[in-house]
Amino acid sequence: MNSDYPLTTEQIATYQRDGFIHLPDILSSAELAAMREAVTSAVREDSVNDDPNRVKSSYEQIFIQKVNLWARHQNVRPHVLSKRFGNIAAKLMGTRARIWHDQALFKEPHTGAKTPWHQDTPYWPHEPKRLQTTIWIALRDATIQNGCMSFLPGTHQLLDIEPVNLANPQDLYDVAPQTRGLKPVTIELKAGSCTFHNGMTFHYAGPNRSDGMREAFAIIYMPDGTTYNGVGHVVTDQVKDTLKVGGALDTSLFPIVSD
Ligand SMILES: O=C(O)CCC(=O)C(=O)O
């Protein structure tokens, strides 16, 4: 997991122009099998107390989301701390990369709802917000039928848009009229392949209309030097006492993962 993935200067330029990139075969089949096993076991363990018969909120209907697995599950750690991914994130951002958090995103068969168009970074207690990047790894093939992702090219340049409420989404053209006329790029992924997207790029995933779980694992990176602005977030709220508003997010929960 620490061997380098060759990234060309064209790929870096494409990412910086569009705000996302598709990188095929980021994992060997053995690495994919190990990651799938680690992540699916962690999701299973973290779900033991969830009542399967509860009425799900509209947010919970989008996906099963388990955050920061690496901090609780030994088997997930090496995947999240992977230098291969961290070095790609650093090259795309143009700075050293720290982990912000990871998340399993499992869209349930038939019932998994669409993930509305949104940007990510506005939800995060970070300053500045321009470069954060997410690797979204397909643990099973991600297809149009089971809810693969789509991106709006160039929208990472839109820095002042009101955050979309994922539970009760506003119309994309109301929050970001500048996106009218842009053509979404939909990317189906083979298991073991990934996309990277800038946290400001508008993205979307369709509902899961298939018989199988859409299993994805995302690792989110922030540039070294990103500071904490004190806004509430599930990752930082748990360690609030160790953080200073205006101070760098540089504790052991946010390790450097690039050379
Ligand atoms: O997995 C999904 O449906 C959406 C993922 C997403 O929004 C993200 O990784 O930022």
Coordinates of C-alpha atoms and ligand atoms in Angstrom, one line a residue:
M1 CA 0.0 0.0 0.0
N2 CA 3.0 2.3 0.2
S3 CA 4.3 1.8 -3.4
D4 CA 3.8 4.8 -5.6
Y5 CA 0.9 5.1 -8.2
P6 CA 2.3 6.8 -11.3
L7 CA 0.6 10.1 -11.7
T8 CA 1.4 12.2 -14.8
T9 CA 1.6 16.0 -15.0
E10 CA -1.4 15.8 -17.4
Q11 CA -3.4 14.1 -14.8
I12 CA -2.5 16.6 -12.1
A13 CA -3.4 19.4 -14.5
T14 CA -6.7 17.8 -15.4
Y15 CA -7.6 17.5 -11.7
Q16 CA -6.7 21.1 -11.1
R17 CA -8.7 22.3 -14.1
D18 CA -11.8 20.1 -13.5
G19 CA -11.8 19.5 -9.7
F20 CA -11.9 15.7 -10.0
I21 CA -10.1 12.8 -11.7
H22 CA -10.7 9.1 -12.3
L23 CA -7.7 6.9 -11.4
P24 CA -8.2 3.3 -12.5
D25 CA -6.7 0.3 -10.6
I26 CA -5.4 2.2 -7.6
L27 CA -5.5 -1.2 -5.8
S28 CA -4.3 -4.7 -6.8
S29 CA -6.9 -7.4 -6.4
A30 CA -5.2 -8.6 -3.2
E31 CA -5.2 -5.1 -1.8
L32 CA -8.8 -4.6 -2.7
A33 CA -9.8 -7.8 -1.0
A34 CA -8.0 -6.8 2.2
M35 CA -9.5 -3.3 2.2
R36 CA -13.0 -4.6 1.5
E37 CA -12.7 -7.1 4.3
A38 CA -11.3 -4.5 6.8
V39 CA -14.0 -1.9 5.9
T40 CA -17.0 -4.2 5.7
S41 CA -16.1 -5.9 9.1
A42 CA -15.6 -2.4 10.7
V43 CA -19.0 -1.3 9.4
R44 CA -20.6 -4.5 10.7
E45 CA -19.1 -4.0 14.1
D46 CA -20.1 -0.4 14.2
S47 CA -23.6 -1.3 13.3
V48 CA -24.4 -3.9 16.0
N49 CA -26.4 -1.5 18.0
D50 CA -28.3 0.0 15.1
D51 CA -32.0 -1.1 15.2
P52 CA -32.7 -2.4 11.6
N53 CA -36.4 -1.6 12.1
R54 CA -36.0 2.0 13.1
V55 CA -37.5 4.7 10.9
K56 CA -34.6 6.2 9.1
S57 CA -34.2 9.9 8.7
S58 CA -34.0 11.2 5.2
Y59 CA -30.2 11.6 5.7
E60 CA -29.9 7.9 6.8
Q61 CA -31.8 6.8 3.7
I62 CA -28.9 8.1 1.6
F63 CA -26.3 5.6 2.9
I64 CA -24.9 3.8 5.9
Q65 CA -22.1 6.2 6.9
K66 CA -19.5 5.2 9.4
V67 CA -16.9 7.9 10.1
N68 CA -13.2 7.6 11.1
L69 CA -13.0 3.9 11.1
W70 CA -9.2 4.0 11.1
A71 CA -9.2 5.5 14.6
R72 CA -11.2 2.5 16.0
H73 CA -10.3 -0.4 13.8
Q74 CA -6.8 -1.7 13.6
N75 CA -7.3 -3.5 10.2
V76 CA -8.5 -0.2 8.6
R77 CA -5.5 1.8 9.7
P78 CA -2.9 0.7 7.1
H79 CA -5.4 1.5 4.3
V80 CA -6.1 5.0 5.6
L81 CA -2.4 5.7 6.4
S82 CA -1.4 4.5 2.9
K83 CA 1.4 6.6 1.4
R84 CA 0.3 5.7 -2.0
F85 CA -3.0 7.5 -1.6
G86 CA -1.4 10.2 0.6
N87 CA 1.2 11.1 -2.0
I88 CA -1.4 11.3 -4.7
A89 CA -3.5 13.7 -2.5
A90 CA -0.3 15.8 -1.9
K91 CA 0.5 16.0 -5.6
L92 CA -3.1 17.0 -6.5
M93 CA -3.4 19.6 -3.7
G94 CA 0.2 20.8 -4.2
T95 CA 0.9 20.6 -0.4
R96 CA 1.7 18.0 2.2
A97 CA -1.4 15.9 3.0
R98 CA -3.0 15.3 6.4
I99 CA -5.8 12.9 7.1
W100 CA -9.1 14.8 7.9
H101 CA -11.2 11.7 8.3
D102 CA -12.3 8.5 6.5
Q103 CA -15.8 7.2 5.9
A104 CA -17.5 4.1 4.7
L105 CA -20.4 5.0 2.4
F106 CA -22.7 2.0 1.8
K107 CA -25.8 2.7 -0.3
E108 CA -28.3 0.0 0.5
P109 CA -29.9 -2.1 -2.3
H110 CA -33.2 -0.7 -3.6
T111 CA -33.7 1.7 -0.7
G112 CA -30.4 3.7 -0.8
A113 CA -31.6 7.2 -1.9
K114 CA -29.7 9.6 -4.2
T115 CA -26.9 11.7 -2.7
P116 CA -27.9 15.3 -3.6
W117 CA -25.6 17.7 -5.5
H118 CA -23.4 19.3 -2.9
Q119 CA -19.9 20.6 -2.1
D120 CA -18.1 19.0 1.0
T121 CA -15.7 21.6 2.4
P122 CA -18.5 24.1 3.5
Y123 CA -19.5 21.5 6.2
W124 CA -16.0 21.3 7.6
P125 CA -14.5 23.4 10.4
H126 CA -11.5 24.4 8.2
E127 CA -9.7 27.5 7.1
P128 CA -8.8 27.8 4.2
K129 CA -11.1 25.6 2.2
R130 CA -9.7 25.6 -1.3
L131 CA -7.7 22.4 -1.6
Q132 CA -9.1 19.6 0.5
T133 CA -9.4 16.4 -1.5
T134 CA -11.3 13.0 -1.2
I135 CA -10.3 9.7 -2.6
W136 CA -13.5 7.7 -3.2
I137 CA -12.6 4.0 -3.7
A138 CA -15.1 1.6 -5.1
L139 CA -15.0 -1.6 -3.0
R140 CA -17.5 -3.2 -5.5
D141 CA -18.1 -2.0 -9.0
A142 CA -19.9 1.4 -8.8
T143 CA -22.4 1.8 -11.7
I144 CA -25.2 4.1 -12.8
Q145 CA -27.6 1.4 -11.6
N146 CA -26.2 1.2 -8.0
G147 CA -25.3 4.9 -7.5
C148 CA -21.9 5.9 -8.9
M149 CA -20.8 9.5 -8.6
S150 CA -21.2 12.4 -11.0
F151 CA -19.2 15.7 -10.9
L152 CA -19.7 19.2 -12.3
P153 CA -16.4 20.2 -13.8
G154 CA -14.8 23.5 -12.7
T155 CA -17.1 24.0 -9.8
H156 CA -14.3 23.8 -7.3
Q157 CA -13.8 27.5 -8.2
L158 CA -17.1 28.4 -6.6
L159 CA -16.0 29.3 -3.1
D160 CA -19.0 31.2 -1.6
I161 CA -22.0 28.9 -2.0
E162 CA -24.4 28.3 0.8
P163 CA -24.0 24.6 2.1
V164 CA -26.6 22.3 0.7
N165 CA -28.8 20.6 3.4
L166 CA -28.4 16.9 2.4
A167 CA -31.5 15.9 4.5
N168 CA -33.7 18.4 2.7
P169 CA -31.7 19.6 -0.3
Q170 CA -32.3 22.9 -2.0
D171 CA -32.5 23.0 -5.8
L172 CA -28.9 23.1 -7.2
Y173 CA -29.8 26.0 -9.5
D174 CA -31.2 28.0 -6.5
V175 CA -28.0 27.6 -4.4
A176 CA -25.6 27.8 -7.4
P177 CA -27.1 29.4 -10.4
Q178 CA -23.6 29.6 -11.9
T179 CA -23.8 25.8 -12.5
R180 CA -26.7 26.1 -15.0
G181 CA -25.7 24.7 -18.3
L182 CA -22.7 22.7 -17.0
K183 CA -22.7 19.1 -18.1
P184 CA -22.2 16.6 -15.3
V185 CA -19.6 13.9 -15.8
T186 CA -20.7 10.5 -14.5
I187 CA -18.0 8.0 -13.6
E188 CA -18.6 4.3 -13.3
L189 CA -15.8 2.6 -11.4
K190 CA -14.5 -0.9 -11.4
A191 CA -13.9 -2.2 -7.9
G192 CA -10.3 -1.2 -6.9
S193 CA -10.5 2.0 -8.9
C194 CA -11.1 5.5 -7.5
T195 CA -11.9 9.1 -8.1
F196 CA -10.3 12.1 -6.3
H197 CA -12.4 15.2 -6.0
N198 CA -11.7 18.6 -4.6
G199 CA -14.0 19.2 -1.6
M200 CA -15.4 22.3 -3.4
T201 CA -16.4 20.4 -6.6
F202 CA -20.2 19.8 -6.8
H203 CA -20.9 16.1 -6.9
Y204 CA -23.9 13.7 -6.8
A205 CA -24.6 10.0 -6.7
G206 CA -27.8 8.3 -8.0
P207 CA -30.0 6.0 -5.9
N208 CA -29.1 2.3 -5.6
R209 CA -31.6 0.5 -7.8
S210 CA -29.6 -2.8 -7.8
D211 CA -29.8 -5.9 -5.7
G212 CA -26.4 -5.4 -4.1
M213 CA -24.9 -2.9 -1.6
R214 CA -22.9 0.0 -3.2
E215 CA -19.8 -0.2 -1.1
A216 CA -17.4 2.7 -1.2
F217 CA -14.7 3.9 1.1
A218 CA -13.6 7.6 1.2
I219 CA -10.5 9.1 2.7
I220 CA -10.4 12.8 3.0
Y221 CA -7.2 14.9 3.1
M222 CA -6.5 18.4 4.1
P223 CA -3.4 20.5 3.4
D224 CA -0.8 20.6 6.2
G225 CA -1.4 24.0 7.9
T226 CA -5.3 23.8 7.7
T227 CA -6.7 25.6 10.8
Y228 CA -9.7 24.9 13.0
N229 CA -12.5 27.5 12.9
G230 CA -14.6 26.0 15.8
V231 CA -17.7 25.2 13.8
G232 CA -19.3 21.9 15.0
H233 CA -18.4 18.7 13.2
V234 CA -18.6 15.0 14.4
V235 CA -14.8 14.5 14.0
T236 CA -13.6 17.6 15.9
D237 CA -16.5 17.8 18.5
Q238 CA -15.1 14.6 20.1
V239 CA -11.7 16.2 20.7
K240 CA -12.7 19.8 21.1
D241 CA -10.6 20.2 24.3
T242 CA -7.4 19.4 22.4
L243 CA -8.0 22.0 19.7
K244 CA -7.7 25.8 19.6
V245 CA -9.8 27.9 17.4
G246 CA -7.4 29.4 14.9
G247 CA -4.8 26.7 15.6
A248 CA -3.6 24.1 13.1
L249 CA -5.3 20.7 12.9
D250 CA -2.1 18.9 13.6
T251 CA -2.8 16.4 16.4
S252 CA -2.3 12.6 16.1
L253 CA -5.9 12.4 14.9
F254 CA -4.8 14.2 11.7
P255 CA -1.5 12.6 10.7
I256 CA 0.7 13.6 7.8
V257 CA 0.4 10.8 5.2
S258 CA 2.6 12.1 2.3
D259 CA 6.4 12.1 2.0
Ligands
LIG1 O1 -21.0 8.1 -1.7 C1 -21.8 9.0 -2.0 O2 -22.9 8.7 -2.4 C2 -21.4 10.4 -1.9 C3 -20.0 10.6 -1.5 C4 -19.6 12.0 -1.2 O3 -20.4 12.9 -1.2 C5 -18.2 12.3 -0.9 O4 -17.4 11.3 -0.8 O5 -17.9 13.5 -0.7

